[in-house]
Each structure stands twice: as structure tokens, then as C-alpha cells.
Amino acid sequence: MHCACNTINFDNFPTMVHQPHEHGDLFSRRCVLVNGPVIVGAGPSGLAVGAGLRRQGVPFVIVDRADCIASLWQNKTYDRLKLHLPKKFCQLPFFPFPPNFPEYPTKYQFVDYLESYAKKFEINPRFNESVQSAKYDESCGLWRVWTVVDDCEVEYICRWLVVATGENAEKVVPEFDGLDEFGGHVMHACDYKSGEAFEGKKVLVVGCGNSGMEVSLDLCHHNAFPSMVVRSSVHVLPRETSGKSTFELASSLMKWLPVKMVDKILLIVARCTLGNLEKYGIKRPLMGPIELKNTHGKTPVLDIGALQKIKSGKIQIVPGIKKFSSGRVELVNGENLEIDSVILATGYCSNVPSWLKENDLFSREGMPKTPFPEGWKGKSGLYSVGFTRRGLSGASFDAIRVSQDISNIWHQETKSQTNHYVTISCDRRCNK
């Protein structure tokens, strides 16, 4: 895209829109000049950055492909979901949870909290706007972000770009031999809401993380018969120990002890509380839970009742899948199971490589190349938030640093340059 347009003074226009074709085009194009960052993603990470910038008086634009804030929480989670950690570890910067909220808020309470957060800091994302591409233009020293909304293509031009789409932007759907011949109902856990529709059904749950465990537990509560595939080793920890959050215990110990020592303590606590899980088909990894989380991003399961169902036999543990056939699944141990439905609790991944055209900050997997806590800042005004593999607390940590960094630069440039002129070129019309 190339164009010739007038010189723009960024200091005088927080956001300037040029839209010459308002009628007659089935597909139009407009250019938006932003005197501040563009934030991609209106989940908790993007909202937290927006709040920090708002407090510093820095203008910004947030775009999101969905029609609401925190669309993953609102549209892609099951009804029984609660925060896995105590609320004090999950609140966003500058705004605590209401005191009447329980220790582990429900997803509905968390969404209400996020709505209040956006309202308090006057954050108004531009919804239904999907980012197609983002690239740094070295010729003018600015980011060019192309989005599509309705029948219009929008180009945002900005000094800073904040990637806040997170680790869980897209569902992961593995390929299984014969699944297309299965004939029964197959769905990803992101589309699962409740086990009500599965009453009396034999359901294969593929995956043994927190989602797989909780979906299996929910199926039990609705009188279904779940079998959970445990293909690899997994750490299972009690959510609480002696009335105190296991996560809080680990966080306290980490202030004084090395990771390996804390891991040993957690495993002793888990063994004393939960017993030996290997006899039920659940093997622990060789690496400790915290070290495994920090190095490979694999989150330990915090048990909220699924283990009791496993021990009682109401949730069957089965090994890996060899292949599917009509109404059946063959396991790697040769066993065959008759099943009615399959739920893929196989996780999520980043979608950053599909739209961000750069190779320095992010890896091919869409995660920062530099590990936490230094993976939040790249070159040329590029930032990442929500990729720490440390949940909401990690996102908040990054958001504070990102908003402060951008604010410092923005205020310095605003003070030092009374006439900050940038010449932009854009082709305004798209013939399709």
C-alpha cells in the first residue's frame, strides 16, 4: 500500500482518521493515525496495559476480533469454571476484586470484574476488528497494522505496537487416525459448556490438564461416563494445603528457597495429601512442577475433586489413542472402547506468527524468545503482554512495565518536540 497524503502533526491529534470513500464502495479502506500505541487484544492483558496508559494520560487504541472483552473467558470456557488461584493473585493492576467476591471467583464474576475494570479506566475497544497483518515500516519509523471490520479495511499507523493476544488465542486440534470415521459427536473443550447434554453417554476426554480434569468431573456430575486419556506424565497438586492455597505456599517458599527445593516440598505435600497416583495411571514428570512450568510452560493440575472420582472409578484413566473407528476407539495398549462422544481438551496456542511480520521478539511458536521476566519488550516499539506462562499475575507484571515504558517515552517526546511531523502515504481505495 502506498499513498500520498498531507503531513500530520501527531501532537495535535490523539487519533486522526482519514476516510475519503464513504459511499459507493463495497469494500472501502481508511487510515487511522494513532498518537500512542495500538494494542491488539481486549483480554485481561490488553485491558491492563490500557489502564496503565490511561492513568498516564497516553492515548491508545485497542482492537479485538471478537465482539466483547475477554472473549476467551466469555465464549470459550465451561460453565463451572472458577479461577484456579486465589483472587489476590488474579486481580489486574490498580483495581482489586470486590471484597464480597469469594476466594475463587466464578468465570461470571471474573467477567463482571473485567467489565467494571474497562468502565473504570474508560477503555473502549474496537470490536469485530480482526488484525490481518502488522509490520514495522523502517522508511518512516512507524508500525502499520492492517485490520478488517465489516466491509472496510483499516490501516492503523502508530509509534508502538502491543501484542496482547495471549498464549491461548487458537485451539489446538490434533489429528487422529480414523476420527473422520468415528461418527459420534466430536468437540473441542472450548465449545464445551456443560455435561447436561451427555447424561448417560460414554465420553472420551482427550487430555489430562486442568481443562480435561474439570470437564471429566463435570461429566460425572451430570451422570455421564467419562474416560480420560492420559498419554504423558502430569503433575497433580492439591489446590489447597491445610486451608492455604498451594500456589501461595509455593510463592512464599520461593522467596527463600531455590526452585528445586520448593518443588521437592510440593511433591511431598502432594504425596501426603493425594497419595500415590501411579496406580491409577497418572505418572509424575521427572522435572518438578515449578521448574517444568517455568521451562516448558506445562501447568500442574490443581485438583478440585477429579481425583476422588478417578480413585472411585467414576472417571476411567486410559492410555494414548491408536485410532478411531465407527463408535469405537482403539488405545495403544490394544484395548477397545465403545464411546458416544469425544471432547478434545488438547489446549491452545498463540496465533501471533499468522499476522505479526517480525522475527526478533517472537519465536515461530508465537512466544517471546527471551524468557520471563525479560520477554516483554522488543525492538522498534514492539511489546508483548500475556505470554509469560504465569497466568494473570504474569500478565499484570508485564502490563505495568509496558505501560510505564511507553508512557515515559511518550511524555519525553511530547515535551521535547513541539512540532512532531510525520509524512504518511496511503492508497485510500481498494478495488475488489
Coordinates of C-alpha atoms in Angstrom, one line a residue:
M1 CA 0.0 0.0 0.0
H2 CA 1.4 3.4 -1.0
C3 CA 0.0 6.8 -0.9
A4 CA 0.5 10.5 -0.8
C5 CA -1.3 12.4 2.0
N6 CA -0.8 15.6 3.9
T7 CA 1.8 16.0 6.7
I8 CA 0.3 15.1 10.1
N9 CA 1.2 16.7 13.4
F10 CA 0.8 13.8 15.9
D11 CA 1.0 16.1 18.9
N12 CA -2.3 17.8 18.0
F13 CA -4.3 14.7 17.1
P14 CA -4.7 11.9 19.6
T15 CA -6.3 9.8 16.9
M16 CA -6.9 11.0 13.3
V17 CA -9.0 9.2 10.7
H18 CA -8.9 9.8 7.0
Q19 CA -11.8 8.2 5.1
P20 CA -12.3 9.7 1.7
H21 CA -14.7 7.0 0.3
E22 CA -17.9 6.8 2.4
H23 CA -20.3 5.8 -0.3
G24 CA -20.4 3.6 -3.4
D25 CA -17.6 1.1 -2.5
L26 CA -18.5 -2.4 -1.4
F27 CA -15.1 -2.6 0.2
S28 CA -13.5 0.7 1.4
R29 CA -10.2 1.5 3.1
R30 CA -9.4 4.1 5.7
C31 CA -6.3 5.2 7.5
V32 CA -6.1 5.9 11.3
L33 CA -3.1 7.7 12.7
V34 CA -2.7 7.0 16.4
N35 CA -0.7 9.3 18.7
G36 CA 0.1 6.4 21.0
P37 CA 0.2 2.6 20.9
V38 CA -2.1 0.2 19.1
I39 CA -3.0 -2.7 21.5
V40 CA -4.0 -6.0 19.8
G41 CA -6.3 -8.0 22.1
A42 CA -9.0 -6.9 24.6
G43 CA -8.5 -9.7 27.1
P44 CA -7.1 -9.1 30.6
S45 CA -3.6 -8.3 29.2
G46 CA -4.8 -5.7 26.8
L47 CA -7.1 -4.1 29.4
A48 CA -4.3 -4.0 31.9
V49 CA -2.0 -2.1 29.5
G50 CA -4.8 0.2 28.6
A51 CA -5.4 1.0 32.3
G52 CA -1.8 1.9 32.9
L53 CA -1.7 4.1 29.8
R54 CA -4.9 5.8 30.8
R55 CA -3.5 6.7 34.2
Q56 CA -0.5 8.3 32.5
G57 CA -2.7 10.2 30.0
V58 CA -1.4 8.4 27.0
P59 CA -3.9 7.9 24.1
F60 CA -4.2 4.4 22.7
V61 CA -6.4 2.2 20.5
I62 CA -7.4 -1.4 21.4
V63 CA -8.6 -3.7 18.6
D64 CA -10.1 -7.2 19.0
R65 CA -11.6 -9.7 16.6
A66 CA -14.4 -10.7 19.0
D67 CA -17.5 -8.7 19.9
C68 CA -16.7 -8.4 23.6
I69 CA -13.8 -8.1 26.1
A70 CA -12.2 -11.3 27.3
S71 CA -13.9 -13.3 24.6
L72 CA -12.0 -16.5 25.7
W73 CA -13.5 -16.2 29.1
Q74 CA -16.9 -15.3 27.9
N75 CA -17.3 -17.6 24.9
K76 CA -14.8 -20.4 25.2
T77 CA -15.0 -21.7 28.7
Y78 CA -17.3 -24.2 30.5
D79 CA -20.0 -23.1 32.9
R80 CA -18.4 -24.5 36.1
L81 CA -15.1 -22.7 35.6
K82 CA -13.6 -20.8 38.5
L83 CA -10.3 -19.1 38.9
H84 CA -7.7 -21.8 39.8
L85 CA -5.8 -19.4 42.1
P86 CA -6.9 -17.1 44.9
K87 CA -8.3 -13.8 43.7
K88 CA -5.4 -11.7 45.1
F89 CA -3.1 -13.4 42.5
C90 CA -5.6 -12.8 39.7
Q91 CA -6.6 -9.1 40.0
L92 CA -5.4 -6.7 37.4
P93 CA -3.3 -3.6 38.3
F94 CA -4.8 -0.6 40.1
F95 CA -8.1 -2.3 40.8
P96 CA -8.7 -5.1 43.3
F97 CA -11.6 -7.5 43.3
P98 CA -14.7 -6.5 45.2
P99 CA -14.4 -7.6 48.9
N100 CA -17.6 -9.7 48.7
F101 CA -16.2 -11.9 45.9
P102 CA -15.3 -15.5 47.1
E103 CA -11.6 -16.6 47.3
Y104 CA -12.0 -18.4 43.9
P105 CA -14.4 -16.3 41.8
T106 CA -16.5 -17.9 39.1
K107 CA -15.9 -17.1 35.4
Y108 CA -19.1 -14.9 35.5
Q109 CA -17.8 -12.9 38.5
F110 CA -14.4 -12.5 36.8
V111 CA -16.1 -11.2 33.6
D112 CA -18.1 -8.8 35.7
Y113 CA -14.9 -7.6 37.3
L114 CA -13.3 -7.1 33.8
E115 CA -16.3 -5.1 32.6
S116 CA -16.0 -2.9 35.7
Y117 CA -12.3 -2.6 35.1
A118 CA -12.8 -1.4 31.5
K119 CA -15.5 1.1 32.6
K120 CA -13.4 2.5 35.4
F121 CA -10.4 3.2 33.1
E122 CA -12.7 4.3 30.2
I123 CA -11.4 1.6 27.9
N124 CA -13.4 1.2 24.8
P125 CA -12.0 -1.4 22.5
R126 CA -12.9 -1.5 18.8
F127 CA -14.6 -4.9 18.5
N128 CA -15.1 -7.2 15.5
E129 CA -11.9 -5.9 14.0
S130 CA -9.5 -8.7 13.0
V131 CA -5.9 -7.9 12.5
Q132 CA -4.6 -9.3 9.2
S133 CA -1.1 -8.1 9.3
A134 CA 1.3 -5.8 11.3
K135 CA 4.7 -4.7 10.0
Y136 CA 7.2 -2.1 11.0
D137 CA 7.9 0.4 8.3
E138 CA 11.6 1.4 8.5
S139 CA 11.2 4.2 6.0
C140 CA 9.1 6.2 8.4
G141 CA 9.9 4.5 11.7
L142 CA 6.2 3.5 12.4
W143 CA 4.1 0.4 12.7
R144 CA 1.5 -0.3 10.1
V145 CA -1.3 -2.5 11.3
W146 CA -4.0 -3.7 8.9
T147 CA -7.4 -4.9 10.1
V148 CA -10.7 -5.7 8.6
V149 CA -14.0 -4.6 10.2
D150 CA -17.4 -5.1 8.4
D151 CA -16.8 -4.2 4.8
C152 CA -13.8 -1.9 5.5
E153 CA -10.1 -2.4 5.7
V154 CA -8.4 -0.2 8.2
E155 CA -4.8 0.7 8.4
Y156 CA -3.5 1.9 11.8
I157 CA -0.2 3.8 11.8
C158 CA 1.4 4.1 15.2
R159 CA 4.7 4.5 17.1
W160 CA 4.2 1.5 19.3
L161 CA 2.5 -1.9 18.9
V162 CA 1.5 -4.0 21.9
V163 CA 0.8 -7.7 21.3
A164 CA -1.8 -8.8 23.9
T165 CA -3.5 -11.7 22.1
G166 CA -2.0 -14.2 24.6
E167 CA -0.9 -17.8 24.8
N168 CA -4.4 -19.2 24.2
A169 CA -5.6 -17.4 21.0
E170 CA -6.3 -20.6 19.0
K171 CA -7.5 -24.1 19.9
V172 CA -5.1 -27.0 19.2
V173 CA -6.9 -29.9 17.4
P174 CA -4.5 -32.9 16.9
E175 CA -5.1 -35.3 14.0
F176 CA -6.2 -38.8 14.9
D177 CA -6.3 -41.8 12.6
G178 CA -9.9 -42.7 11.8
L179 CA -11.5 -39.8 13.6
D180 CA -13.5 -38.9 10.5
E181 CA -15.0 -42.4 10.6
F182 CA -16.0 -42.2 14.2
G183 CA -19.5 -41.0 13.5
G184 CA -20.1 -39.6 17.0
H185 CA -20.0 -36.1 18.4
V186 CA -16.6 -34.5 18.5
M187 CA -15.9 -31.1 20.0
H188 CA -13.0 -29.1 21.5
A189 CA -13.2 -28.2 25.2
C190 CA -13.5 -24.5 24.1
D191 CA -17.0 -25.4 22.9
Y192 CA -18.0 -27.4 26.0
K193 CA -20.3 -25.6 28.3
S194 CA -21.9 -28.3 30.5
G195 CA -22.3 -32.1 30.8
E196 CA -26.1 -31.9 30.7
A197 CA -26.3 -33.0 27.1
F198 CA -24.1 -36.0 27.8
E199 CA -26.1 -37.7 30.5
G200 CA -25.8 -41.4 30.2
K201 CA -23.2 -41.1 27.4
K202 CA -19.8 -42.7 27.2
V203 CA -17.4 -39.8 26.6
L204 CA -13.7 -39.9 25.8
V205 CA -11.9 -36.8 27.1
V206 CA -8.6 -36.4 25.4
G207 CA -6.2 -34.5 27.6
C208 CA -5.4 -34.5 31.3
G209 CA -4.6 -30.9 32.1
N210 CA -6.9 -28.6 34.2
S211 CA -9.5 -28.5 31.4
G212 CA -9.5 -32.2 30.9
M213 CA -9.8 -32.9 34.6
E214 CA -12.6 -30.4 35.2
V215 CA -14.6 -31.4 32.1
S216 CA -14.4 -35.1 33.3
L217 CA -15.5 -34.0 36.7
D218 CA -18.4 -32.0 35.3
L219 CA -19.4 -35.0 33.1
C220 CA -19.6 -37.1 36.3
H221 CA -21.8 -34.6 38.0
H222 CA -24.2 -34.9 35.0
N223 CA -24.3 -38.7 35.2
A224 CA -22.1 -39.3 32.1
F225 CA -19.4 -41.9 31.9
P226 CA -16.0 -40.2 31.1
S227 CA -12.8 -41.9 30.2
M228 CA -9.8 -39.6 30.3
V229 CA -6.8 -40.1 28.0
V230 CA -3.5 -39.7 30.0
R231 CA -0.8 -40.0 27.4
S232 CA 2.1 -38.3 29.1
S233 CA 3.1 -37.6 32.7
V234 CA 1.5 -34.8 34.6
H235 CA 1.8 -33.1 38.0
V236 CA -1.3 -33.1 40.1
L237 CA -1.3 -30.9 43.2
P238 CA -4.0 -30.2 45.8
R239 CA -5.5 -26.7 45.3
E240 CA -5.1 -26.1 49.0
T241 CA -2.9 -27.4 51.7
S242 CA -4.1 -27.0 55.4
G243 CA -6.5 -24.4 54.3
K244 CA -3.9 -22.4 52.4
S245 CA -3.5 -22.1 48.6
T246 CA -0.8 -24.4 47.3
F247 CA 0.2 -21.6 44.9
E248 CA 0.5 -19.2 47.8
L249 CA 2.6 -21.7 49.7
A250 CA 4.9 -22.1 46.7
S251 CA 5.2 -18.3 46.2
S252 CA 6.1 -17.8 49.8
L253 CA 8.8 -20.6 49.7
M254 CA 10.2 -19.2 46.5
K255 CA 11.3 -16.0 48.4
W256 CA 13.7 -18.1 50.5
L257 CA 14.4 -21.3 48.7
P258 CA 15.7 -22.4 45.3
V259 CA 13.2 -23.8 42.8
K260 CA 14.3 -27.4 43.1
M261 CA 13.9 -27.3 46.9
V262 CA 10.4 -25.8 46.6
D263 CA 9.5 -28.5 44.1
K264 CA 10.6 -31.2 46.5
I265 CA 8.4 -29.8 49.2
L266 CA 5.4 -29.5 46.9
L267 CA 5.8 -33.1 45.8
I268 CA 6.0 -34.3 49.4
V269 CA 2.8 -32.3 50.2
A270 CA 1.1 -33.8 47.1
R271 CA 2.1 -37.4 48.0
C272 CA 0.9 -37.0 51.6
T273 CA -2.4 -35.3 50.5
L274 CA -3.3 -37.2 47.4
G275 CA -1.4 -40.4 47.7
N276 CA 0.4 -42.4 45.1
L277 CA -1.3 -41.7 41.7
E278 CA 0.7 -44.0 39.6
K279 CA -1.5 -47.0 40.5
Y280 CA -4.4 -45.0 38.9
G281 CA -2.5 -44.4 35.7
I282 CA -1.1 -40.9 36.4
K283 CA 2.7 -40.6 36.4
R284 CA 4.6 -37.6 37.6
P285 CA 7.2 -36.0 35.4
L286 CA 10.9 -36.2 36.4
M287 CA 11.2 -32.4 36.5
G288 CA 9.4 -30.7 39.4
P289 CA 6.2 -28.7 38.9
I290 CA 7.5 -25.2 39.1
E291 CA 10.7 -25.9 37.1
L292 CA 8.5 -27.6 34.5
K293 CA 6.2 -24.7 34.3
N294 CA 9.0 -22.2 34.1
T295 CA 11.0 -24.0 31.4
H296 CA 8.3 -25.7 29.3
G297 CA 5.1 -23.8 30.2
K298 CA 3.3 -27.0 31.3
T299 CA 0.9 -26.1 34.1
P300 CA 0.4 -28.5 37.0
V301 CA -3.2 -29.6 37.6
L302 CA -4.8 -28.2 40.8
D303 CA -7.2 -30.8 41.9
I304 CA -10.7 -29.7 42.8
G305 CA -12.4 -33.1 43.0
A306 CA -11.5 -35.1 39.9
L307 CA -9.0 -37.3 41.8
Q308 CA -11.7 -38.6 44.1
K309 CA -13.8 -39.6 41.0
I310 CA -10.7 -41.3 39.5
K311 CA -10.0 -43.2 42.7
S312 CA -13.6 -44.4 42.8
G313 CA -13.6 -45.4 39.2
K314 CA -16.2 -42.9 38.0
I315 CA -13.5 -41.4 35.8
Q316 CA -11.6 -44.1 33.9
I317 CA -7.9 -43.4 33.1
V318 CA -6.9 -44.8 29.7
P319 CA -3.6 -44.6 27.8
G320 CA -2.9 -42.9 24.4
I321 CA -5.1 -43.3 21.3
K322 CA -4.1 -45.5 18.4
K323 CA -7.0 -45.0 16.1
F324 CA -10.8 -44.4 15.9
S325 CA -13.4 -46.4 14.1
S326 CA -17.2 -46.3 14.0
G327 CA -18.4 -45.7 17.6
R328 CA -15.1 -47.0 19.0
V329 CA -11.5 -46.1 19.9
E330 CA -8.5 -48.4 20.0
L331 CA -5.9 -47.5 22.6
V332 CA -2.2 -48.0 22.3
N333 CA -2.4 -50.9 24.8
G334 CA -4.7 -52.8 22.4
E335 CA -7.9 -52.1 24.4
N336 CA -11.0 -51.1 22.5
L337 CA -13.7 -48.8 24.0
E338 CA -17.2 -48.1 22.8
I339 CA -17.8 -44.4 23.1
D340 CA -20.5 -41.9 22.1
S341 CA -18.6 -38.6 22.1
V342 CA -15.1 -37.2 22.1
I343 CA -14.1 -34.0 23.9
L344 CA -10.6 -32.6 22.9
A345 CA -9.1 -31.0 25.9
T346 CA -5.9 -30.5 23.9
G347 CA -5.1 -26.9 24.7
Y348 CA -4.5 -23.7 22.9
C349 CA -1.6 -21.9 21.2
S350 CA -0.6 -18.4 20.2
N351 CA -1.6 -17.0 16.8
V352 CA 1.0 -14.2 16.6
P353 CA 3.0 -15.7 13.7
S354 CA 0.0 -15.6 11.5
W355 CA -0.2 -11.8 11.5
L356 CA 2.9 -10.2 13.0
K357 CA 5.7 -9.8 10.4
E358 CA 8.8 -9.8 12.6
N359 CA 11.4 -12.4 13.8
D360 CA 13.1 -10.8 16.7
L361 CA 10.8 -10.8 19.7
F362 CA 8.6 -13.8 19.0
S363 CA 9.5 -17.4 18.1
R364 CA 7.9 -19.5 15.3
E365 CA 5.6 -20.8 18.0
G366 CA 4.4 -17.3 18.8
M367 CA 6.0 -16.9 22.2
P368 CA 8.7 -14.4 23.3
K369 CA 12.2 -15.8 22.6
T370 CA 13.5 -14.3 25.8
P371 CA 12.1 -16.0 28.9
F372 CA 10.2 -14.2 31.7
P373 CA 10.8 -11.6 33.1
E374 CA 12.6 -10.0 30.1
G375 CA 10.4 -11.1 27.2
W376 CA 8.1 -8.0 27.3
K377 CA 10.0 -5.6 25.1
G378 CA 11.3 -6.0 21.5
K379 CA 12.8 -3.6 19.0
S380 CA 11.2 -0.5 17.3
G381 CA 8.4 0.0 19.8
L382 CA 7.2 -3.6 19.9
Y383 CA 5.9 -5.1 23.2
S384 CA 4.3 -8.3 24.4
V385 CA 1.9 -8.9 27.3
G386 CA 0.3 -12.1 28.5
F387 CA 3.0 -14.5 27.2
T388 CA 4.7 -15.2 30.5
R389 CA 3.2 -18.7 31.2
R390 CA 2.5 -17.3 34.6
G391 CA -1.2 -16.6 34.3
L392 CA -2.9 -13.3 35.2
S393 CA -0.2 -12.3 37.7
G394 CA 2.4 -12.6 35.0
A395 CA 0.3 -10.6 32.5
S396 CA -0.2 -7.8 35.1
F397 CA 3.6 -7.7 35.7
D398 CA 4.2 -7.2 32.1
A399 CA 1.4 -4.7 31.6
I400 CA 2.8 -2.4 34.3
R401 CA 6.3 -2.4 32.7
V402 CA 4.9 -2.0 29.2
S403 CA 2.6 0.9 30.1
Q404 CA 5.3 2.7 32.1
D405 CA 7.9 2.3 29.3
I406 CA 5.6 3.7 26.6
S407 CA 4.4 6.5 28.9
N408 CA 7.9 7.6 29.7
I409 CA 8.9 7.7 26.0
W410 CA 5.6 9.4 25.0
H411 CA 5.9 12.2 27.6
Q412 CA 9.5 12.8 26.8
E413 CA 8.8 13.1 23.1
T414 CA 5.7 15.2 23.7
K415 CA 7.7 17.7 25.8
S416 CA 10.8 17.8 23.6
Q417 CA 9.0 18.1 20.3
T418 CA 6.6 20.9 19.9
N419 CA 6.2 20.2 16.2
H420 CA 6.4 16.4 15.6
Y421 CA 5.5 16.0 12.0
V422 CA 5.2 12.7 10.2
T423 CA 4.5 12.2 6.5
I424 CA 2.4 9.2 5.7
S425 CA 1.5 7.7 2.3
C426 CA -1.6 5.5 1.9
D427 CA -3.7 4.3 -1.0
R428 CA -7.2 5.0 0.1
R429 CA -9.2 2.8 -2.3
C430 CA -9.5 -1.0 -2.6
N431 CA -10.9 -2.4 -5.7
K432 CA -12.2 -5.9 -5.1

